Short mmCIF file of N, CA and C in Angstrom, two decimals:
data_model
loop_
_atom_site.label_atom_id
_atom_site.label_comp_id
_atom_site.label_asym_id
_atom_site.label_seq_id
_atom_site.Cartn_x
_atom_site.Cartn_y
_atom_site.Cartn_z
N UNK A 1206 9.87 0.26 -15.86
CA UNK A 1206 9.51 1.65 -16.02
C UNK A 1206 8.32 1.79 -16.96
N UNK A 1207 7.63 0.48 -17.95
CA UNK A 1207 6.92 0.75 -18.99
C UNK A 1207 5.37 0.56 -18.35
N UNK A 1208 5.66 0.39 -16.86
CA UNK A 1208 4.04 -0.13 -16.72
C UNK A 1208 3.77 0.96 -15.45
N UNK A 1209 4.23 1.82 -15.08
CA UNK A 1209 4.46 2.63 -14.04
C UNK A 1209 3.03 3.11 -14.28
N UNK A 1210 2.64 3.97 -15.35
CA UNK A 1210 1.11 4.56 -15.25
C UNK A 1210 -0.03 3.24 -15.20
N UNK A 1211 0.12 1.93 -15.15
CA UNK A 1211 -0.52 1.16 -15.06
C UNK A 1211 -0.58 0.64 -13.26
N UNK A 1212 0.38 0.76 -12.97
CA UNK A 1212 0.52 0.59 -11.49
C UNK A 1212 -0.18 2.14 -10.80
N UNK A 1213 0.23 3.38 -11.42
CA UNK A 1213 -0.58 4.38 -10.49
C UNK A 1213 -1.94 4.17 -10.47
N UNK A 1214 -2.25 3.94 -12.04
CA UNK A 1214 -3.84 4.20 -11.77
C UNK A 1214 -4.60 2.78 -11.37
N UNK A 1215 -3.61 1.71 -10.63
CA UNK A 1215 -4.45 0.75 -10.01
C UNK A 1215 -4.01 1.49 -7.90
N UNK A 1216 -3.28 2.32 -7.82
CA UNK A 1216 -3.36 2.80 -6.41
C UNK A 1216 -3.88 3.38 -6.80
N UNK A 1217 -4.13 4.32 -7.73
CA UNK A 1217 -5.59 5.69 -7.60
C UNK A 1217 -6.73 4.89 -7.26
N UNK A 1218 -7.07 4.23 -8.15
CA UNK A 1218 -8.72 2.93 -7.85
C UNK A 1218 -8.29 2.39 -6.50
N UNK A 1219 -7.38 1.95 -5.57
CA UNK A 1219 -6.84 1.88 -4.48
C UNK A 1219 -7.33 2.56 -3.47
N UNK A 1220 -7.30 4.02 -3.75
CA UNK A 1220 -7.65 5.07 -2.86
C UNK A 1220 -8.72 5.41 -2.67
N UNK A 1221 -9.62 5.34 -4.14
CA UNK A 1221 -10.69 5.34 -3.95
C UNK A 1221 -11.83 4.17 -3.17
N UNK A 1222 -11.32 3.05 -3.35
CA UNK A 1222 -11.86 2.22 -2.44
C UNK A 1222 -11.62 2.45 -1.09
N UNK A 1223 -10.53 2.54 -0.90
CA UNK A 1223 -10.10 2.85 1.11
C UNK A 1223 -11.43 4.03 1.11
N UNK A 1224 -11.25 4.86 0.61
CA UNK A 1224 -12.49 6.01 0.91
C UNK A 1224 -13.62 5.49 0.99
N UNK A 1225 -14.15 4.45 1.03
CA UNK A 1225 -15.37 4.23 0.79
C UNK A 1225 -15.37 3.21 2.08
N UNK A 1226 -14.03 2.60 2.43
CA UNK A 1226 -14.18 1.06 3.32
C UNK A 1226 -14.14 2.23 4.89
N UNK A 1227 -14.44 1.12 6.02
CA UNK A 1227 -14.24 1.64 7.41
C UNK A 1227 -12.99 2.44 7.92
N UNK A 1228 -12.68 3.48 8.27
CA UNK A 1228 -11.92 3.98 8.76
C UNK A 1228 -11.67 4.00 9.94
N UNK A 1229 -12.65 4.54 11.26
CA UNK A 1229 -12.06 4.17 12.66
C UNK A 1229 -13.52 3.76 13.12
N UNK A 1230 -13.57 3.52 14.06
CA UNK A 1230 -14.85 2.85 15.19
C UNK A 1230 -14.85 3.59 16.06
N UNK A 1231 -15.68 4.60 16.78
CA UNK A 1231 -15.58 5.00 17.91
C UNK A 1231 -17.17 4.60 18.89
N UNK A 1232 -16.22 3.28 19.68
CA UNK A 1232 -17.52 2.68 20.59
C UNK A 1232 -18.14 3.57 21.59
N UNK A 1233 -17.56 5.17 21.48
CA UNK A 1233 -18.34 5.92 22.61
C UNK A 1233 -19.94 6.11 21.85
N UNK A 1234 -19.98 6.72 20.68
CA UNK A 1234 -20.69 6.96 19.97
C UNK A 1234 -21.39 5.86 19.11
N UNK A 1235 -20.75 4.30 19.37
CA UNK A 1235 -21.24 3.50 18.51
C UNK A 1235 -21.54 3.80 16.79
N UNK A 1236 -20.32 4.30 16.39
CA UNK A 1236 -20.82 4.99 15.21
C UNK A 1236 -19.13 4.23 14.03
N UNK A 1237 -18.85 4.22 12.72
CA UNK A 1237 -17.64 3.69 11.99
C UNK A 1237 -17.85 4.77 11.20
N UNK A 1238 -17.08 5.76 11.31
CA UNK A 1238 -16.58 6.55 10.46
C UNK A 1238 -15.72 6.11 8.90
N UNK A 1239 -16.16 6.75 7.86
CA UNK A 1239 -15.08 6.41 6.79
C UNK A 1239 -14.78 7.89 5.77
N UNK A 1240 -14.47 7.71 4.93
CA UNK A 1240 -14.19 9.02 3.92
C UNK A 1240 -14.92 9.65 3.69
N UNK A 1241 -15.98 9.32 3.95
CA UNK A 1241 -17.66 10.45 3.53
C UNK A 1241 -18.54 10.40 4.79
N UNK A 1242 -18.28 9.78 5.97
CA UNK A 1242 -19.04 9.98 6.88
C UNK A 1242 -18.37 10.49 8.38
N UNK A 1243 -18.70 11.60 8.82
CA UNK A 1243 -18.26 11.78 10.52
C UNK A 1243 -19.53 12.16 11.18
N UNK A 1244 -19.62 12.01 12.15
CA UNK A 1244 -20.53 12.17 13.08
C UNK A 1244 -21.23 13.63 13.25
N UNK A 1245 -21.91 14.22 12.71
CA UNK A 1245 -22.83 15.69 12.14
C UNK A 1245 -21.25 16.51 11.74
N UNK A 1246 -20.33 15.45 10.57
CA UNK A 1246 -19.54 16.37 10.05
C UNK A 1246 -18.61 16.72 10.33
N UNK A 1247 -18.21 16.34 11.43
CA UNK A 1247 -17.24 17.06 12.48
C UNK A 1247 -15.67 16.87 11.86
N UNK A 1248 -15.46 15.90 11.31
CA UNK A 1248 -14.29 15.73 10.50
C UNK A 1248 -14.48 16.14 8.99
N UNK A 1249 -15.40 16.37 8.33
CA UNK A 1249 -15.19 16.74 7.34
C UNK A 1249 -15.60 15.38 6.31
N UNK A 1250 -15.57 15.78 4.88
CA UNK A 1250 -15.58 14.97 4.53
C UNK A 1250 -14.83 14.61 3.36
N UNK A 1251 -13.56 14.18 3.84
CA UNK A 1251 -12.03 14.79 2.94
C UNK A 1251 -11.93 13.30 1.63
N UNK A 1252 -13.16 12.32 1.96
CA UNK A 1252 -12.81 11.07 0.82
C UNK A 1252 -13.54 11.46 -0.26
N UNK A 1253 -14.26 12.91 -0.70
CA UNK A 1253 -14.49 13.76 -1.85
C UNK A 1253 -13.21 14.19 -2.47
N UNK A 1254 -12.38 14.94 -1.80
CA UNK A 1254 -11.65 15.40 -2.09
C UNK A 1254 -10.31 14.40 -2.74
N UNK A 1255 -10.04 13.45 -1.84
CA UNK A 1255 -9.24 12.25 -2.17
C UNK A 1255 -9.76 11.46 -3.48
N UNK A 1256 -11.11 11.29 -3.29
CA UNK A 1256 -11.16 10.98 -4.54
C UNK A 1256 -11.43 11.55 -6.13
N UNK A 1257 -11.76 12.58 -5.98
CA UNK A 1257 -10.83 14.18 -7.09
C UNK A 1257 -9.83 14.14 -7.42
N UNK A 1258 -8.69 14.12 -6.54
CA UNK A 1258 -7.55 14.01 -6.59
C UNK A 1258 -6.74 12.86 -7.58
N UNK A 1259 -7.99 11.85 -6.66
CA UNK A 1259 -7.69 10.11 -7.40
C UNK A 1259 -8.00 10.19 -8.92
N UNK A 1260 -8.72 10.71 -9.38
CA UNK A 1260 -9.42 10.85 -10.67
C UNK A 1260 -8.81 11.83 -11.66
N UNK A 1261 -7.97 12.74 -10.91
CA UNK A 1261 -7.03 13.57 -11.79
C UNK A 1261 -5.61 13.05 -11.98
N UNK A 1262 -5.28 12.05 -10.81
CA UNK A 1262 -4.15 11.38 -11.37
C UNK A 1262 -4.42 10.01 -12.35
N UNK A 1263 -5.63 9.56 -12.33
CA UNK A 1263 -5.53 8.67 -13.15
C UNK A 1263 -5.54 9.54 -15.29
N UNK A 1264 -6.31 10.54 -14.95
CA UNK A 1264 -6.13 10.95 -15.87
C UNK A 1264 -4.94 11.50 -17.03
N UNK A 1265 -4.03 11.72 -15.40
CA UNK A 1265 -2.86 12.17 -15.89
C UNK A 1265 -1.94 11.24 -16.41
N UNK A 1266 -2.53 10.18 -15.84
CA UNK A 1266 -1.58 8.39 -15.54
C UNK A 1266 -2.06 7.80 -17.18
N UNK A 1267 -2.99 8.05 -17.70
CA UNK A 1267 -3.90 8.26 -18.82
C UNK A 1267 -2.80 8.85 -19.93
N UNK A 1268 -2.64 10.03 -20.08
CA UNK A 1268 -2.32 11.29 -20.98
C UNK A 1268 -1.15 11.13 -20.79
N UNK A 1269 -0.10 11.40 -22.20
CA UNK A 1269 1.18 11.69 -22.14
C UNK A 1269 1.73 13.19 -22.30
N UNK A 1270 1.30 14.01 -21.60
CA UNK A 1270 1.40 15.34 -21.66
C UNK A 1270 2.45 15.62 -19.99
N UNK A 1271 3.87 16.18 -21.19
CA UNK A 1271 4.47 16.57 -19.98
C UNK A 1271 4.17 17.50 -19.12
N UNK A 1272 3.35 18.62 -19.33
CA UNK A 1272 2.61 19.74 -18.46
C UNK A 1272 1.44 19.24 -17.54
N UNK A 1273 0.83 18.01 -17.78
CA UNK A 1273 -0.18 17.08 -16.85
C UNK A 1273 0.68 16.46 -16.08
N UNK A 1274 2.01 16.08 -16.29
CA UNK A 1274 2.70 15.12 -15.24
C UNK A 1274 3.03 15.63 -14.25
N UNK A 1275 3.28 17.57 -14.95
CA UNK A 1275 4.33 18.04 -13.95
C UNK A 1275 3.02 18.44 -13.27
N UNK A 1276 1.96 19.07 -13.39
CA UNK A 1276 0.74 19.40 -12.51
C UNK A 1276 0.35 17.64 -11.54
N UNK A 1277 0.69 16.92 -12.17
CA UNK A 1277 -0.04 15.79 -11.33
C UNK A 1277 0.80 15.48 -10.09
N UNK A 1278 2.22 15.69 -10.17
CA UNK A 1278 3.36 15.77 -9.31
C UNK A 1278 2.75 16.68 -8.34
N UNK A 1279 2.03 17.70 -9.03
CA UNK A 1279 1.96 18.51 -7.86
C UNK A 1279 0.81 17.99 -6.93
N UNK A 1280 -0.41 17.87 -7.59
CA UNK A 1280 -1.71 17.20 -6.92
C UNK A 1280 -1.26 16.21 -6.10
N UNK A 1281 -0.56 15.32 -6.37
CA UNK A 1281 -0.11 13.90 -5.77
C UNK A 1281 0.61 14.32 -4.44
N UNK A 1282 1.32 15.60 -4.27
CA UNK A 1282 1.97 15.54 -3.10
C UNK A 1282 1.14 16.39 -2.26
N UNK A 1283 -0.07 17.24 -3.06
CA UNK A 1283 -0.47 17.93 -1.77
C UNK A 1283 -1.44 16.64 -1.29
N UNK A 1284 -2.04 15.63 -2.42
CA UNK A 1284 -2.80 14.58 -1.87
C UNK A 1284 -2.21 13.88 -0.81
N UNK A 1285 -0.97 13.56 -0.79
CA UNK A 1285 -0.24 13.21 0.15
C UNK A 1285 -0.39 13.68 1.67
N UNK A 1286 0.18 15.13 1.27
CA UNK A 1286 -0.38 15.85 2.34
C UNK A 1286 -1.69 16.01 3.24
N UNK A 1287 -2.96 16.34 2.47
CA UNK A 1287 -3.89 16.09 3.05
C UNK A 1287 -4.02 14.50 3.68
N UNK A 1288 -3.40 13.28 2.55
CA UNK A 1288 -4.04 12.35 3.50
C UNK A 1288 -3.25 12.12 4.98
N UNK A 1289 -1.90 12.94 4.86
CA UNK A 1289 -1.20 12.43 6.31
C UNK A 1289 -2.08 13.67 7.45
N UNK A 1290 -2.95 14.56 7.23
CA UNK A 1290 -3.29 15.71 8.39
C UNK A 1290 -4.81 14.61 8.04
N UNK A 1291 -5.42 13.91 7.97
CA UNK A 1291 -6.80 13.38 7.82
C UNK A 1291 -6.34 12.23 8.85
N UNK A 1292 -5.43 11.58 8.12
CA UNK A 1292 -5.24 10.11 9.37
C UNK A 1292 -4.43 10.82 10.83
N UNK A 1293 -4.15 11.95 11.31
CA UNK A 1293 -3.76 12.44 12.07
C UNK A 1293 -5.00 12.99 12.77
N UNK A 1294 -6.04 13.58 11.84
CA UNK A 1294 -7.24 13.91 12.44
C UNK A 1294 -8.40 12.73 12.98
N UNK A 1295 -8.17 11.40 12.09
CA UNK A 1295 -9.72 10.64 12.55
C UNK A 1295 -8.74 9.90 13.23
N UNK A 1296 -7.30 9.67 13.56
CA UNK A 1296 -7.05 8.60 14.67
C UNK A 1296 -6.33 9.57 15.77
N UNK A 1297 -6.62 10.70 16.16
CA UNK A 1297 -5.94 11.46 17.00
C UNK A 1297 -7.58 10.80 18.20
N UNK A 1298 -6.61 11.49 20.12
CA UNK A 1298 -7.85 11.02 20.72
C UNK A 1298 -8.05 11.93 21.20
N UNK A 1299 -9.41 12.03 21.91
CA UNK A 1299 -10.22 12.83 22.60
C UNK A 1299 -11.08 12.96 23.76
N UNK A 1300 -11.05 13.44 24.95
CA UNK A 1300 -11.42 13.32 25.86
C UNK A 1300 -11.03 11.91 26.56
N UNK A 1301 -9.90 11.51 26.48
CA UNK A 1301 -9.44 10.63 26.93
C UNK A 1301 -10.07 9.29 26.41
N UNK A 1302 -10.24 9.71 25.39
CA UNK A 1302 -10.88 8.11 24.01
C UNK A 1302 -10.19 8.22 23.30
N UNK A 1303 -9.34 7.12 22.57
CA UNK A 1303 -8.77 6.92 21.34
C UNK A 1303 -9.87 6.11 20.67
N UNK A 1304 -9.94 6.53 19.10
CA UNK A 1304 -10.85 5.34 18.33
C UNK A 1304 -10.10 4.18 18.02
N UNK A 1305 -10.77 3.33 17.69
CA UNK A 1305 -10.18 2.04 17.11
C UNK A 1305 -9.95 2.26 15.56
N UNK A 1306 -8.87 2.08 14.95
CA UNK A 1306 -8.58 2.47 13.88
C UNK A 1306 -8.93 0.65 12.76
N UNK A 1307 -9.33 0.97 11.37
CA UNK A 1307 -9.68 0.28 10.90
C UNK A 1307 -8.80 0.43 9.24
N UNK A 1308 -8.81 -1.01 8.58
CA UNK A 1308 -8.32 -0.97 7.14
C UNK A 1308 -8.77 0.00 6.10
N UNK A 1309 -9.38 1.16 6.38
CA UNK A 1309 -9.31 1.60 5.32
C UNK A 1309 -8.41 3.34 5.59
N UNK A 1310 -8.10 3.53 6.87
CA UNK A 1310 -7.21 4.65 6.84
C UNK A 1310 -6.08 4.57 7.17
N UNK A 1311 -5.21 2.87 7.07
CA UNK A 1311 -4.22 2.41 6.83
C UNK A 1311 -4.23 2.53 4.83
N UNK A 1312 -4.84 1.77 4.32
CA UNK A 1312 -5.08 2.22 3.23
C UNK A 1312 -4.73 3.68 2.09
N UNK A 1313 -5.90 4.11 2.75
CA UNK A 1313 -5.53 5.51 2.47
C UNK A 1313 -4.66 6.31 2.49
N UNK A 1314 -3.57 6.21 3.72
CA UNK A 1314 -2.36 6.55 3.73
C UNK A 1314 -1.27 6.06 2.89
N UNK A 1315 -1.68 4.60 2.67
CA UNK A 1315 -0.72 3.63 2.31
C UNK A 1315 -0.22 4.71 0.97
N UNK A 1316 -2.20 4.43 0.20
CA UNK A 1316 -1.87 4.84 -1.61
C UNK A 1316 -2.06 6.24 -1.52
N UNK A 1317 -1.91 7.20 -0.45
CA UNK A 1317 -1.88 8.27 -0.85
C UNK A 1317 0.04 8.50 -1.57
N UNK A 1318 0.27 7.91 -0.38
CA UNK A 1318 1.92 8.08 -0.23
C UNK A 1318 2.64 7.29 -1.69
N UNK A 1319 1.68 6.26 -2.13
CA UNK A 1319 2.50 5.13 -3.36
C UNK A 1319 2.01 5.98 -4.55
N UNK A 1320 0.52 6.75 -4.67
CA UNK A 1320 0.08 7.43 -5.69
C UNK A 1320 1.33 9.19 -5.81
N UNK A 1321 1.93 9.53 -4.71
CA UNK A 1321 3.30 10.50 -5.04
C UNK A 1321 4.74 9.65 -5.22
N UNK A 1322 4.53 8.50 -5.19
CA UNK A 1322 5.81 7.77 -5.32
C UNK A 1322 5.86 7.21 -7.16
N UNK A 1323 4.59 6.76 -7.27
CA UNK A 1323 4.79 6.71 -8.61
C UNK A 1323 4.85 7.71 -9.21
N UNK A 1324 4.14 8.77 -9.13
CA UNK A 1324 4.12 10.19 -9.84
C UNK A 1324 5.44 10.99 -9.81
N UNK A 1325 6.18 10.82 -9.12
CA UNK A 1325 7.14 11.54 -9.27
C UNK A 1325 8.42 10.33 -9.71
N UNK A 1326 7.95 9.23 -9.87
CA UNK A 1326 8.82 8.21 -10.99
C UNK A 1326 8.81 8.26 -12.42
N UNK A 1327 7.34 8.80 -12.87
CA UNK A 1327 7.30 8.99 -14.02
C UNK A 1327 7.82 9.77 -14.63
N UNK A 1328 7.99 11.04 -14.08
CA UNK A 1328 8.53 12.15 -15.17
C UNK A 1328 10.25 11.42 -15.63
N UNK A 1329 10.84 10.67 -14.45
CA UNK A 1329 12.50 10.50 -14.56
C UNK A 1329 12.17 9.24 -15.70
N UNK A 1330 10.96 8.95 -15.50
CA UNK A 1330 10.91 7.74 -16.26
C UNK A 1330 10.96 8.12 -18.21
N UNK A 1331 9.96 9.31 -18.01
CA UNK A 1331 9.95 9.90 -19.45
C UNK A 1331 11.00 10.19 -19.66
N UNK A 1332 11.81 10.85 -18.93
CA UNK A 1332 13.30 11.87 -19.86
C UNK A 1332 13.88 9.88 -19.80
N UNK A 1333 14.62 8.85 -18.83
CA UNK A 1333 15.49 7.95 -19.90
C UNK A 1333 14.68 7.40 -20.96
N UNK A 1334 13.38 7.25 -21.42
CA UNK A 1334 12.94 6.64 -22.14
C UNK A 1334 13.28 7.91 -23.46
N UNK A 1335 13.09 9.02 -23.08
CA UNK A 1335 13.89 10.07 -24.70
C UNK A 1335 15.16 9.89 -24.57
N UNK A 1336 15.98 9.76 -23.77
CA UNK A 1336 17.21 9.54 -24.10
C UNK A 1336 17.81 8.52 -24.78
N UNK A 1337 17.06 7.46 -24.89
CA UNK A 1337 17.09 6.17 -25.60
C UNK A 1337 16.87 6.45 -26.82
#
């Protein structure tokens, strides 16, 4: 339980790398989409946002402030959220094309989901460590 903010903020740096690595391939367009790039935009560009997110939980992962944990609980699950409607958006298909999906929006999902798993370990983690 003593290294828990040391493990989040190595999936936050986690997440932020997947944002940056290949996400899907689409050979119609000959083009590899990732967290900051879609094709004139069309997906958005949600590995800004992910990595905001990433940078406020490390901070929080940082700080022993129980009012940052309980706000980071919250960030962490809507991060969650967004990253499961993003990998639903760049690997959904279209016009009868699926893309080829790539390691970094396996990734992304992975530590979106491990960056709300630790976060919401920590707070149970603070109250037994006062109870001690």
């Amino acid at each position: 339980m003593r290294y828990l903010g040391i493990v989040g903020i190595i999936f936050c740096i986690g997440m932020i790398v997947s944002c940056f690595l290949p996400w899907t391939y689409h050979a119609d367009i000959d083009k590899t989409f990732t967290g900051f790039f879609s094709e004139k935009n069309i997906y958005g560009r949600p590995g800004r946002y992910l990595t905001l997110f990433s940078l406020f939980c490390i901070l929080a992962f940082t700080l022993k402030n129980r009012f940052l944990k309980r706000v980071q609980f919250f960030v962490a699950a809507v991060m969650m959220a967004y990253g499961v409607k993003t990998y639903i958006l760049f690997v959904s298909c279209y016009n009868a094309y699926c893309p080829e999906k790539k390691a970094g929006i396996y990734g992304m999902l992975v530590f979106s989901i491990l960056i709300f798993l630790i976060s919401s370990l920590t707070p149970v983690a603070q109250r037994v460590a006062a109870d001690k």
